[in-house]
PDB file of C-alpha atoms and ligand atoms in Angstrom:
ATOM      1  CA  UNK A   1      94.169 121.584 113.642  1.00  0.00           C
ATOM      2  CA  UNK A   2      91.632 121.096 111.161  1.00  0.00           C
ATOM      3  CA  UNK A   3      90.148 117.688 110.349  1.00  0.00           C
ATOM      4  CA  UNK A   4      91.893 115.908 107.335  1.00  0.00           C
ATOM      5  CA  UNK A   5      90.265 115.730 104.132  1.00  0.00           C
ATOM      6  CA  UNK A   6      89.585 111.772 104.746  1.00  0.00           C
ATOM      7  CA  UNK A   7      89.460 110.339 107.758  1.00  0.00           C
ATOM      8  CA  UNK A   8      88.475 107.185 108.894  1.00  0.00           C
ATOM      9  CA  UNK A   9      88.727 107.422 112.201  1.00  0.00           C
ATOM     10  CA  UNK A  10      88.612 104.586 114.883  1.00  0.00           C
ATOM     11  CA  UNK A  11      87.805 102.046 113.026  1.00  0.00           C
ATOM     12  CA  UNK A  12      86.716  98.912 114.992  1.00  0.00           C
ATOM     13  CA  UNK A  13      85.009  96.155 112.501  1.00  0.00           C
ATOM     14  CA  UNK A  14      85.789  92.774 110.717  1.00  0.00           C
ATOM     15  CA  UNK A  15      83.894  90.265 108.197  1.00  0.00           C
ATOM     16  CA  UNK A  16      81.842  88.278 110.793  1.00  0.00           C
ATOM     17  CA  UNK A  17      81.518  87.985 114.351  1.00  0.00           C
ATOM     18  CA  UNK A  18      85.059  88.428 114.771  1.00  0.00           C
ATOM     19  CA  UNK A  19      86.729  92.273 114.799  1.00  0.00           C
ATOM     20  CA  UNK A  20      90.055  92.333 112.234  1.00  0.00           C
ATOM     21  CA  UNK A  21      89.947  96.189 113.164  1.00  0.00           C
ATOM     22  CA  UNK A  22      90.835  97.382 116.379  1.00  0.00           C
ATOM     23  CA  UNK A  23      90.323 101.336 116.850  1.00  0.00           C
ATOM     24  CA  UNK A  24      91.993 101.956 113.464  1.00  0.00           C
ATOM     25  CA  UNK A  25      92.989 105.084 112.089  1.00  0.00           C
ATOM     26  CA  UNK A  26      93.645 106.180 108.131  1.00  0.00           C
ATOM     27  CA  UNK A  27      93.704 109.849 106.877  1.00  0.00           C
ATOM     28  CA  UNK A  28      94.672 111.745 103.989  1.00  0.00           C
ATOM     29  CA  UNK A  29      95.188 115.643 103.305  1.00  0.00           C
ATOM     30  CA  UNK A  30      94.251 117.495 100.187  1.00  0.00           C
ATOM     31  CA  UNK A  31      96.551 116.323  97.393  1.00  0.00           C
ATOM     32  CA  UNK A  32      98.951 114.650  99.581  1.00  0.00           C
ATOM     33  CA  UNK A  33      99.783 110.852  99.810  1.00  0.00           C
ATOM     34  CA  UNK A  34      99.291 108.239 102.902  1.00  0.00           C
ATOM     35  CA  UNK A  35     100.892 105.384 102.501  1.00  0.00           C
ATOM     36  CA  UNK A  36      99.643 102.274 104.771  1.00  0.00           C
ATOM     37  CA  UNK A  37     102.062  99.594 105.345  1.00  0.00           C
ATOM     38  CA  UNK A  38     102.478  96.208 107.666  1.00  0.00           C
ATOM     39  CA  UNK A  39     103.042  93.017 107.980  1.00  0.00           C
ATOM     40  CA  UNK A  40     100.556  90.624 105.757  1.00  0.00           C
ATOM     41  CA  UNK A  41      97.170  89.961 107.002  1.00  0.00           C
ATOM     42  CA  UNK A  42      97.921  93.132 109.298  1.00  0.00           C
ATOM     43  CA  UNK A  43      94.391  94.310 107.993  1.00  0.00           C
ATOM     44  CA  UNK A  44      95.559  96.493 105.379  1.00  0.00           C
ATOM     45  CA  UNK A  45      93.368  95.782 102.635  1.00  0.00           C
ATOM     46  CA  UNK A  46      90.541  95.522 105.321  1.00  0.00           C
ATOM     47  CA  UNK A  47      91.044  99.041 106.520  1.00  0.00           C
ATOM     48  CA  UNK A  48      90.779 100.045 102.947  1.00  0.00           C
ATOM     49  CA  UNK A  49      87.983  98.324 102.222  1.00  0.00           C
ATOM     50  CA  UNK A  50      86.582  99.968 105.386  1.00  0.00           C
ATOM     51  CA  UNK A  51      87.143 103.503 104.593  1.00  0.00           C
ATOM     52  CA  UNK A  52      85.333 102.435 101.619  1.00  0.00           C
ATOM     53  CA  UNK A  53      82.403 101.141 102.354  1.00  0.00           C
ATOM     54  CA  UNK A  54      82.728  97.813 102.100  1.00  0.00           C
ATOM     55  CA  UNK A  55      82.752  96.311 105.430  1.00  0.00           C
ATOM     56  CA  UNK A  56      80.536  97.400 108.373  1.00  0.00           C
ATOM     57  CA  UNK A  57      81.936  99.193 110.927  1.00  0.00           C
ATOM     58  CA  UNK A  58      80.884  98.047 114.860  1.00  0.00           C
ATOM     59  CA  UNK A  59      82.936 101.596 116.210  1.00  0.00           C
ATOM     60  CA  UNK A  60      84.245 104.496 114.720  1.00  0.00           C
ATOM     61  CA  UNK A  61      82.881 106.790 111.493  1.00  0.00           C
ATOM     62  CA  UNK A  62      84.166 107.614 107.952  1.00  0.00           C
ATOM     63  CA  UNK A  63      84.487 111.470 107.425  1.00  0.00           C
ATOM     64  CA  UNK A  64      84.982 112.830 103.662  1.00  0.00           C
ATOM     65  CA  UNK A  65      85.385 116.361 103.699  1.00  0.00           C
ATOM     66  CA  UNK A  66      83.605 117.168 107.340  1.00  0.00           C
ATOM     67  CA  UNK A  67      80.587 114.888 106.312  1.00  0.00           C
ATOM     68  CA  UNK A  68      80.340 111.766 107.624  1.00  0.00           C
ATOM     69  CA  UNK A  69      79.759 108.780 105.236  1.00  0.00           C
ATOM     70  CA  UNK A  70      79.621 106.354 107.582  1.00  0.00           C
ATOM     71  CA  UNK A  71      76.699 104.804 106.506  1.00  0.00           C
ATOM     72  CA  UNK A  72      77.099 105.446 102.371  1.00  0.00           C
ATOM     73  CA  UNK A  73      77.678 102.524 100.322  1.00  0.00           C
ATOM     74  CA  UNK A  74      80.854 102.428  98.100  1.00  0.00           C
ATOM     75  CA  UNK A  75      78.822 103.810  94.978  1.00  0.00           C
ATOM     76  CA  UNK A  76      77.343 106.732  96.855  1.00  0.00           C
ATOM     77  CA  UNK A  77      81.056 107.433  98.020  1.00  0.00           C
ATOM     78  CA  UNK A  78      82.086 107.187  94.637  1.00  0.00           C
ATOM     79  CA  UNK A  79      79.289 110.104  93.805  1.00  0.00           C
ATOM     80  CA  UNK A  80      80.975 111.709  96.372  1.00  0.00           C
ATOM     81  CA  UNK A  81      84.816 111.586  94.647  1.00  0.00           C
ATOM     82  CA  UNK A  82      85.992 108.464  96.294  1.00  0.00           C
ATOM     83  CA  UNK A  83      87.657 106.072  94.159  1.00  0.00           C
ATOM     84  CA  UNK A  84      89.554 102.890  95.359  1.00  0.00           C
ATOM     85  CA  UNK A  85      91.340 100.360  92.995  1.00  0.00           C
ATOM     86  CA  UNK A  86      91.580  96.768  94.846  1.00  0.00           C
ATOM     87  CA  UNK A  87      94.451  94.581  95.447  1.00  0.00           C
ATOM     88  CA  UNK A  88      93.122  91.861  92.598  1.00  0.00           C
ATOM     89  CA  UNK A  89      90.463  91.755  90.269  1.00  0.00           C
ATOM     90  CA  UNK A  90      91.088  95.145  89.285  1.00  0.00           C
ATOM     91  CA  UNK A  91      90.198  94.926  85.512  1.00  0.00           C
ATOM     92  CA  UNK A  92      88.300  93.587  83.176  1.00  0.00           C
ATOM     93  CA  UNK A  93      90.239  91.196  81.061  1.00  0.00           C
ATOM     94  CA  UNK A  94      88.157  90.304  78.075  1.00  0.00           C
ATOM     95  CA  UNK A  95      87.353  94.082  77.906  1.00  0.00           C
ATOM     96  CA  UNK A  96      89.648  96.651  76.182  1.00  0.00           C
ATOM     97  CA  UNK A  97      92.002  98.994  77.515  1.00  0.00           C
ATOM     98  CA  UNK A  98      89.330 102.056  76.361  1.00  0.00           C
ATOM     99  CA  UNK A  99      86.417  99.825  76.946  1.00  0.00           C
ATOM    100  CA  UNK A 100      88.049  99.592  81.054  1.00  0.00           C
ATOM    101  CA  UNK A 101      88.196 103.040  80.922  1.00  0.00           C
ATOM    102  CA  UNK A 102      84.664 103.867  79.493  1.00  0.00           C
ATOM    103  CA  UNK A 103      83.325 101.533  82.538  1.00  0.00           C
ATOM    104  CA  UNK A 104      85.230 103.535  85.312  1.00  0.00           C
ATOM    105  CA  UNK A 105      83.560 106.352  83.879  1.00  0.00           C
ATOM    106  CA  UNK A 106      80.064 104.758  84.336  1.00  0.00           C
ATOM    107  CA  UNK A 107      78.401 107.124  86.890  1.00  0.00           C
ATOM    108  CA  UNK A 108      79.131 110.160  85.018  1.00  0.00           C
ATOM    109  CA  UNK A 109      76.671 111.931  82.515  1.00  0.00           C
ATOM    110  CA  UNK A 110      79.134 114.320  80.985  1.00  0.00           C
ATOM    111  CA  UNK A 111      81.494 113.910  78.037  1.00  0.00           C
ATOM    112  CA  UNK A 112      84.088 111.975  79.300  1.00  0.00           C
ATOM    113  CA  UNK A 113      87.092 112.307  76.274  1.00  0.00           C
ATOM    114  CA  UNK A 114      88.447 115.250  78.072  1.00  0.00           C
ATOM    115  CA  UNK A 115      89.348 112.793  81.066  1.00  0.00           C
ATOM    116  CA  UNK A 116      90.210 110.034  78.874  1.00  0.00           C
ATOM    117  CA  UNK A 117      92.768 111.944  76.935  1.00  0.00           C
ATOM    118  CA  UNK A 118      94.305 113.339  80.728  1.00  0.00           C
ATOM    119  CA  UNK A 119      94.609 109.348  81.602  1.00  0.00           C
ATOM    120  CA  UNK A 120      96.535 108.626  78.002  1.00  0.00           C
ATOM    121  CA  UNK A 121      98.433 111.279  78.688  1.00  0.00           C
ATOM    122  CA  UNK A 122      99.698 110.058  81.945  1.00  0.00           C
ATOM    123  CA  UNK A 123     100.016 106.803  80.622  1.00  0.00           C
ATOM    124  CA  UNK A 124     101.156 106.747  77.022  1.00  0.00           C
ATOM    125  CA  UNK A 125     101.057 103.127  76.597  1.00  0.00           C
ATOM    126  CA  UNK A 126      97.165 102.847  76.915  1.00  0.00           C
ATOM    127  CA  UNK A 127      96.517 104.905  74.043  1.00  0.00           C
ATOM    128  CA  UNK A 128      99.147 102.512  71.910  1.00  0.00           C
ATOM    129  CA  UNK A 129      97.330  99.259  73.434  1.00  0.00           C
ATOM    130  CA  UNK A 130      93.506 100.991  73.808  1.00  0.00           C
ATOM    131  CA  UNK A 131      92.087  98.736  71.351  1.00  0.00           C
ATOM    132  CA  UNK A 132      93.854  95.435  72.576  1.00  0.00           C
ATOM    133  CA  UNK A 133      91.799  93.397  75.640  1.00  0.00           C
ATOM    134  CA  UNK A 134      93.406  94.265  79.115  1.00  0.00           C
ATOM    135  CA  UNK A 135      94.096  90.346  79.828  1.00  0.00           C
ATOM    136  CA  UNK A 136      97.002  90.300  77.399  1.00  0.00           C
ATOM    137  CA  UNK A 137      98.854  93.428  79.061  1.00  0.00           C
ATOM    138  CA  UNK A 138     101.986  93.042  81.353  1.00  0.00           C
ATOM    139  CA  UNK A 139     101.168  93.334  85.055  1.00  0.00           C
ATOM    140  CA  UNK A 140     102.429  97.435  85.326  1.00  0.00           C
ATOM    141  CA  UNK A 141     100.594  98.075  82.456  1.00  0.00           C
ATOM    142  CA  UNK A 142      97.594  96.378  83.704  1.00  0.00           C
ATOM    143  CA  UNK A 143      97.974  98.350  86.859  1.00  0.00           C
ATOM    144  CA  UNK A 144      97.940 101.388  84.797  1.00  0.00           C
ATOM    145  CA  UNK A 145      94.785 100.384  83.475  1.00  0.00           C
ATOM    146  CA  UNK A 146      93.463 100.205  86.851  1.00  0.00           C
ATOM    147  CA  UNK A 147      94.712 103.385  88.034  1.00  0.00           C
ATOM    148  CA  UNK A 148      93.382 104.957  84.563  1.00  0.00           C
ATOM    149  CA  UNK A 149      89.918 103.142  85.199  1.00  0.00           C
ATOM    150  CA  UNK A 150      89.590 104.629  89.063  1.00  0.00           C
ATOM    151  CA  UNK A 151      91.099 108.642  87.466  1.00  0.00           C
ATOM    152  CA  UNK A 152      88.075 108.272  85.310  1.00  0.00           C
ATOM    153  CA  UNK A 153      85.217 109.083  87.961  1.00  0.00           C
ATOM    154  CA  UNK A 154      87.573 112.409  88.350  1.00  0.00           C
ATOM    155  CA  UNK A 155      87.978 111.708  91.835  1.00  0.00           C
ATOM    156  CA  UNK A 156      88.957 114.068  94.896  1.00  0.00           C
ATOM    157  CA  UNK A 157      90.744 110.537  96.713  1.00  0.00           C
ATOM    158  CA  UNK A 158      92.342 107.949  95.027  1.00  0.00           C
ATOM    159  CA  UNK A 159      92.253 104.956  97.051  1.00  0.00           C
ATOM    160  CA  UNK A 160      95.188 102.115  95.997  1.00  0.00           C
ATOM    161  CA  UNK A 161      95.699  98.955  96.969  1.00  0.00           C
ATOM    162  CA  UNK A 162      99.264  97.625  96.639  1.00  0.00           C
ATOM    163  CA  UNK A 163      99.299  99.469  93.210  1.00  0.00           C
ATOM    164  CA  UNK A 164     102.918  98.417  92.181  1.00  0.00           C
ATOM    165  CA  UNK A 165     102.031  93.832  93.280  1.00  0.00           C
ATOM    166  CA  UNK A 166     104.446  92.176  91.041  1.00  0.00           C
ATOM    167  CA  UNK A 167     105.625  94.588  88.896  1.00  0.00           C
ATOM    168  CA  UNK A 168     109.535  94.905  88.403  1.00  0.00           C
ATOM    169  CA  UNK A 169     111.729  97.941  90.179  1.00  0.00           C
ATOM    170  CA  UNK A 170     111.736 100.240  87.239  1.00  0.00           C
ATOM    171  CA  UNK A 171     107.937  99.997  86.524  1.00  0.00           C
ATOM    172  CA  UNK A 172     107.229 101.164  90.220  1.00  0.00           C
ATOM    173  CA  UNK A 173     109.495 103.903  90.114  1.00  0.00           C
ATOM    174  CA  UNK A 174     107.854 104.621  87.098  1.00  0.00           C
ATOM    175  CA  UNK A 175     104.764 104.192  88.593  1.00  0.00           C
ATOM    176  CA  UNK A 176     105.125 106.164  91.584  1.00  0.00           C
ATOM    177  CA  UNK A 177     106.388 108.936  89.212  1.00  0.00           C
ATOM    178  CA  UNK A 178     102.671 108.735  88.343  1.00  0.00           C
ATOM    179  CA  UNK A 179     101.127 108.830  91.288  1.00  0.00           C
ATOM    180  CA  UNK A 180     102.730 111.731  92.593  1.00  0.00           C
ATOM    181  CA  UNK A 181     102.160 113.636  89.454  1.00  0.00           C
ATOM    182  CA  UNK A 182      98.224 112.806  90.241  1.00  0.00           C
ATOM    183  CA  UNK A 183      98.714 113.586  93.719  1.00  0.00           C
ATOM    184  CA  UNK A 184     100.142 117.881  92.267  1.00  0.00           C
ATOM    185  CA  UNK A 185      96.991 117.951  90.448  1.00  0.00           C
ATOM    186  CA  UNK A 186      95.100 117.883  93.829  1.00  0.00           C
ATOM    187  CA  UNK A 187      93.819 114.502  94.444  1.00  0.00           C
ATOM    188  CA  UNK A 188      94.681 113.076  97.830  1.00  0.00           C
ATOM    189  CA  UNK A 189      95.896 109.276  97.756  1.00  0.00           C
ATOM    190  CA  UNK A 190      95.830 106.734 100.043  1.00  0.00           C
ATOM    191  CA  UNK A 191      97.334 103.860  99.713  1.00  0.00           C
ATOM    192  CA  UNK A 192      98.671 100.163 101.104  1.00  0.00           C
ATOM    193  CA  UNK A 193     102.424  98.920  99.570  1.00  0.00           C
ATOM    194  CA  UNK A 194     104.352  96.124 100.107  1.00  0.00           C
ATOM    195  CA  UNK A 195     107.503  98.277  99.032  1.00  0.00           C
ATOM    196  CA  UNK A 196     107.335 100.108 102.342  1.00  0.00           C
ATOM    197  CA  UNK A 197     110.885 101.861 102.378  1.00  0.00           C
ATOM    198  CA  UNK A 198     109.930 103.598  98.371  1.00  0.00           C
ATOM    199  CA  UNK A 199     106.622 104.042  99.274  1.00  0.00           C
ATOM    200  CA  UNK A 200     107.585 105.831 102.728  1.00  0.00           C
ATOM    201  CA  UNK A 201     109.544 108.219 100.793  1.00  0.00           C
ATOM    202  CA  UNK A 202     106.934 109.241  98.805  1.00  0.00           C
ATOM    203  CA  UNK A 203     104.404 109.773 101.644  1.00  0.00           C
ATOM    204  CA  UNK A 204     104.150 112.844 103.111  1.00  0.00           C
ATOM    205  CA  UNK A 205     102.320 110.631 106.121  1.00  0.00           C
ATOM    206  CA  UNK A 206     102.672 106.936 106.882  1.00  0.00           C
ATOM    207  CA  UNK A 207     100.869 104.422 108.674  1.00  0.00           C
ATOM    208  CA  UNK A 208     102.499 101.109 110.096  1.00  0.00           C
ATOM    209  CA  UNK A 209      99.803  98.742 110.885  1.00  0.00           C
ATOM    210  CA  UNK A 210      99.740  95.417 112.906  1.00  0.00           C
ATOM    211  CA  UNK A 211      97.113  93.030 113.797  1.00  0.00           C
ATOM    212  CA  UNK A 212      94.375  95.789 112.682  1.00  0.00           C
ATOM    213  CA  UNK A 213      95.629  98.462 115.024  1.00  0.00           C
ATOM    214  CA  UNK A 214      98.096 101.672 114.538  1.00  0.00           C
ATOM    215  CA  UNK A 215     101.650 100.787 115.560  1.00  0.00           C
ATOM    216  CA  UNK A 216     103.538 104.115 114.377  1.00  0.00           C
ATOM    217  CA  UNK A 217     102.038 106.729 112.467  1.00  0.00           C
ATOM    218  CA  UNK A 218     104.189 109.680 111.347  1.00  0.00           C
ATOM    219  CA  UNK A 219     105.455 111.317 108.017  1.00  0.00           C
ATOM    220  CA  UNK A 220     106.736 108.898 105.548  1.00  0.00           C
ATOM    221  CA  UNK A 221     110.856 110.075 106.333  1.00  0.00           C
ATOM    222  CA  UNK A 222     110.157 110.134 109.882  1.00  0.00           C
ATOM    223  CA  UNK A 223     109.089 106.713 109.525  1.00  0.00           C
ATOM    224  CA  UNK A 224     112.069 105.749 107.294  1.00  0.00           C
ATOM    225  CA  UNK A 225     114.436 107.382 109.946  1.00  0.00           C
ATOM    226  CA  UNK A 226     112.890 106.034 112.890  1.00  0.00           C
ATOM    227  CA  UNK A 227     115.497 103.129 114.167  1.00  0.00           C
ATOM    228  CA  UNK A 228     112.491 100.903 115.338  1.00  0.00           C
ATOM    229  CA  UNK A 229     110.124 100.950 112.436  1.00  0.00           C
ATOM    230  CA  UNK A 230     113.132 100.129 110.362  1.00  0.00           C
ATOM    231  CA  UNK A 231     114.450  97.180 112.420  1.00  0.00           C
ATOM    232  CA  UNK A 232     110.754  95.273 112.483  1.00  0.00           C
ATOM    233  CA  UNK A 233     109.366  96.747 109.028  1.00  0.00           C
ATOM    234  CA  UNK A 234     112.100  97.631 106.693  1.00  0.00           C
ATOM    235  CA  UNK A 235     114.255  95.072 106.954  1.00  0.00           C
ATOM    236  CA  UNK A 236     117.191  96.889 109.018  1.00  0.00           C
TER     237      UNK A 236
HETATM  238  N1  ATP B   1      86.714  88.326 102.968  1.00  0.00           N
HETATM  239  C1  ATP B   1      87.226  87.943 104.138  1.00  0.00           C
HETATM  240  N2  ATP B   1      86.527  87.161 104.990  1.00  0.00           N
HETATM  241  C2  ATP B   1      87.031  86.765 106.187  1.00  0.00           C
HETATM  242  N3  ATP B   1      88.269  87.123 106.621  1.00  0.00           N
HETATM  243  C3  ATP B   1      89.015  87.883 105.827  1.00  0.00           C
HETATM  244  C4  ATP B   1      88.547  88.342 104.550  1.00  0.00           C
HETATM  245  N4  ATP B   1      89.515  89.103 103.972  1.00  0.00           N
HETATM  246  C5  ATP B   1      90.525  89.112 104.852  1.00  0.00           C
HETATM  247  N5  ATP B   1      90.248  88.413 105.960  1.00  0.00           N
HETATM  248  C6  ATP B   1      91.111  88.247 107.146  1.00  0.00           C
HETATM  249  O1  ATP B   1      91.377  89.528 107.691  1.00  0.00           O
HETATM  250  C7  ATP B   1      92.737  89.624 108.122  1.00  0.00           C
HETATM  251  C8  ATP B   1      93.382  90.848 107.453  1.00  0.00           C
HETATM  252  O2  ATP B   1      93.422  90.637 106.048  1.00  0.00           O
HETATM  253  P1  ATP B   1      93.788  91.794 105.029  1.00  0.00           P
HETATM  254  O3  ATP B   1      93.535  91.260 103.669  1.00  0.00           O
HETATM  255  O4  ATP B   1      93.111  93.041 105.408  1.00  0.00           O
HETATM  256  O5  ATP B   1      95.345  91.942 105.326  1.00  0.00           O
HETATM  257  P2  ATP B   1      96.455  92.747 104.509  1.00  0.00           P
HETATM  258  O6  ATP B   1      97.218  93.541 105.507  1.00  0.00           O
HETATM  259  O7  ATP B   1      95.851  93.474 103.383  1.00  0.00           O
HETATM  260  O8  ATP B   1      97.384  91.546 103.998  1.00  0.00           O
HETATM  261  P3  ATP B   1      98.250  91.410 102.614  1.00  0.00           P
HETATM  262  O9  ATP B   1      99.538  92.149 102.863  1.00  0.00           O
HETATM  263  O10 ATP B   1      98.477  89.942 102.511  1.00  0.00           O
HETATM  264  O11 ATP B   1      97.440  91.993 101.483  1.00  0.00           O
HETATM  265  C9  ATP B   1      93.397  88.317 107.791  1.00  0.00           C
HETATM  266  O12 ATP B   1      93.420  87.534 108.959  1.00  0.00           O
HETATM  267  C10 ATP B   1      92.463  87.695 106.764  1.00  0.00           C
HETATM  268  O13 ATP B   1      92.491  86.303 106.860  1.00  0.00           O
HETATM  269 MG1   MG B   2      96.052  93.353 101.364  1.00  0.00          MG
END
């Protein structure tokens, strides 16, 4: 079978002497979703931040496209299409709504209005508030402004971090809505979600994680189906 689009693959690697990561394993197809659930402090986040650059790895590699980018930091992966929108700090609150969007759009050279308008159109509520300072948005809006910020590099991956944190049901329904819609247009997504049982049916491929290894890894409905995961993940 040919090699996913991104791969990190084996992951061993933590933030100081001691590993979080054990032999960890996240991938993503072209224009599908992964969705990465667990327990917290399961390493999650961590393996994210791995596949991004932001830890160093003691084992495994990082493979984008057949190239390894192992040893890129998160800017050159971010040249390279990657874009990843963490679990907090994921705005600028004194900024605008446009000016959050300009700054996601801070590597490129090109005219970026074309993109801006394909982020307003996705999320109509930006272009009401795009002169009002991110801070005073709701939290699903602000996570739209995240989303919008990361869509601005015009990535090939769109890496999310518990995306739909606090929100209400309806907004990440509605917000899902989105992300698939992104996900047609050809970017891949990977993402962590606390709201494993919607986000599972979503995914075309899940990933269970515990204690910073792979416990079950299989499409998202074979994951919701499987009497196991849903007895010790999903809440019966
Ligand atoms: N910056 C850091 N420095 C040291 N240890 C950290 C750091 N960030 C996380 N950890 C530790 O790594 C482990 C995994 O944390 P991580 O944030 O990856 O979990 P998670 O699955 O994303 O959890 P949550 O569902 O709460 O977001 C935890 O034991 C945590 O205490
Ligand atoms: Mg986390």
């Amino acid at each position: 079978m040919a090699e996913p689009f991104l791969i990190g693959e084996a992951m061993t690697g933590g933030y100081g002497p001691v590993d979080i990561l054990h032999a960890c394993t996240i991938a993503v197809e072209k224009g599908q979703i992964a969705v990465i659930v667990g327990p917290n402090g399961a390493g999650k986040s961590t393996a994210m931040k791995a596949v991004f650059g932001m830890l160093r790895l003691r084992g495994g590699h990082v493979k984008l496209a057949g190239e390894d980018i192992t040893a890129l930091s998160p800017q050159a992966r971010v040249a390279k299409g990657m874009a990843f929108v963490p679990q907090t700090h994921n705005i600028f609150t004194s900024m605008t709504v446009e000016e959050n969007l300009e700054m996601g759009a801070f590597l490129r050279r090109d005219d970026i209005q074309g993109t801006m308008e394909q982020v307003y159109d996705l999320f109509p509520i930006l272009k009401q508030k795009r002169y009002q300072a991110a801070g005073e948005l709701s939290g699903g809006q602000r996570q739209q402004v995240a989303v919008g910020r990361a869509l601005m590099t015009q990535p090939k991956v769109l890496m999310l971090d518990e995306p739909t944190a606090g929100v209400s049901p309806i907004v990440m329904d509605e917000l899902f809505d989105r992300i698939i819609e992104v996900a047609r247009t050809g970017i891949s997504i990977l993402m962590v979600e606390q709201n494993a049982r919607q986000a599972l049916d979503i995914a075309d491929k899940g990933y269970v994680l515990v204690q910073g290894a792979n416990r079950f890894t299989d499409t998202g409905q074979a994951l919701l189906a499987d009497p196991e995961v849903r007895r010790s993940f999903l809440g019966g």
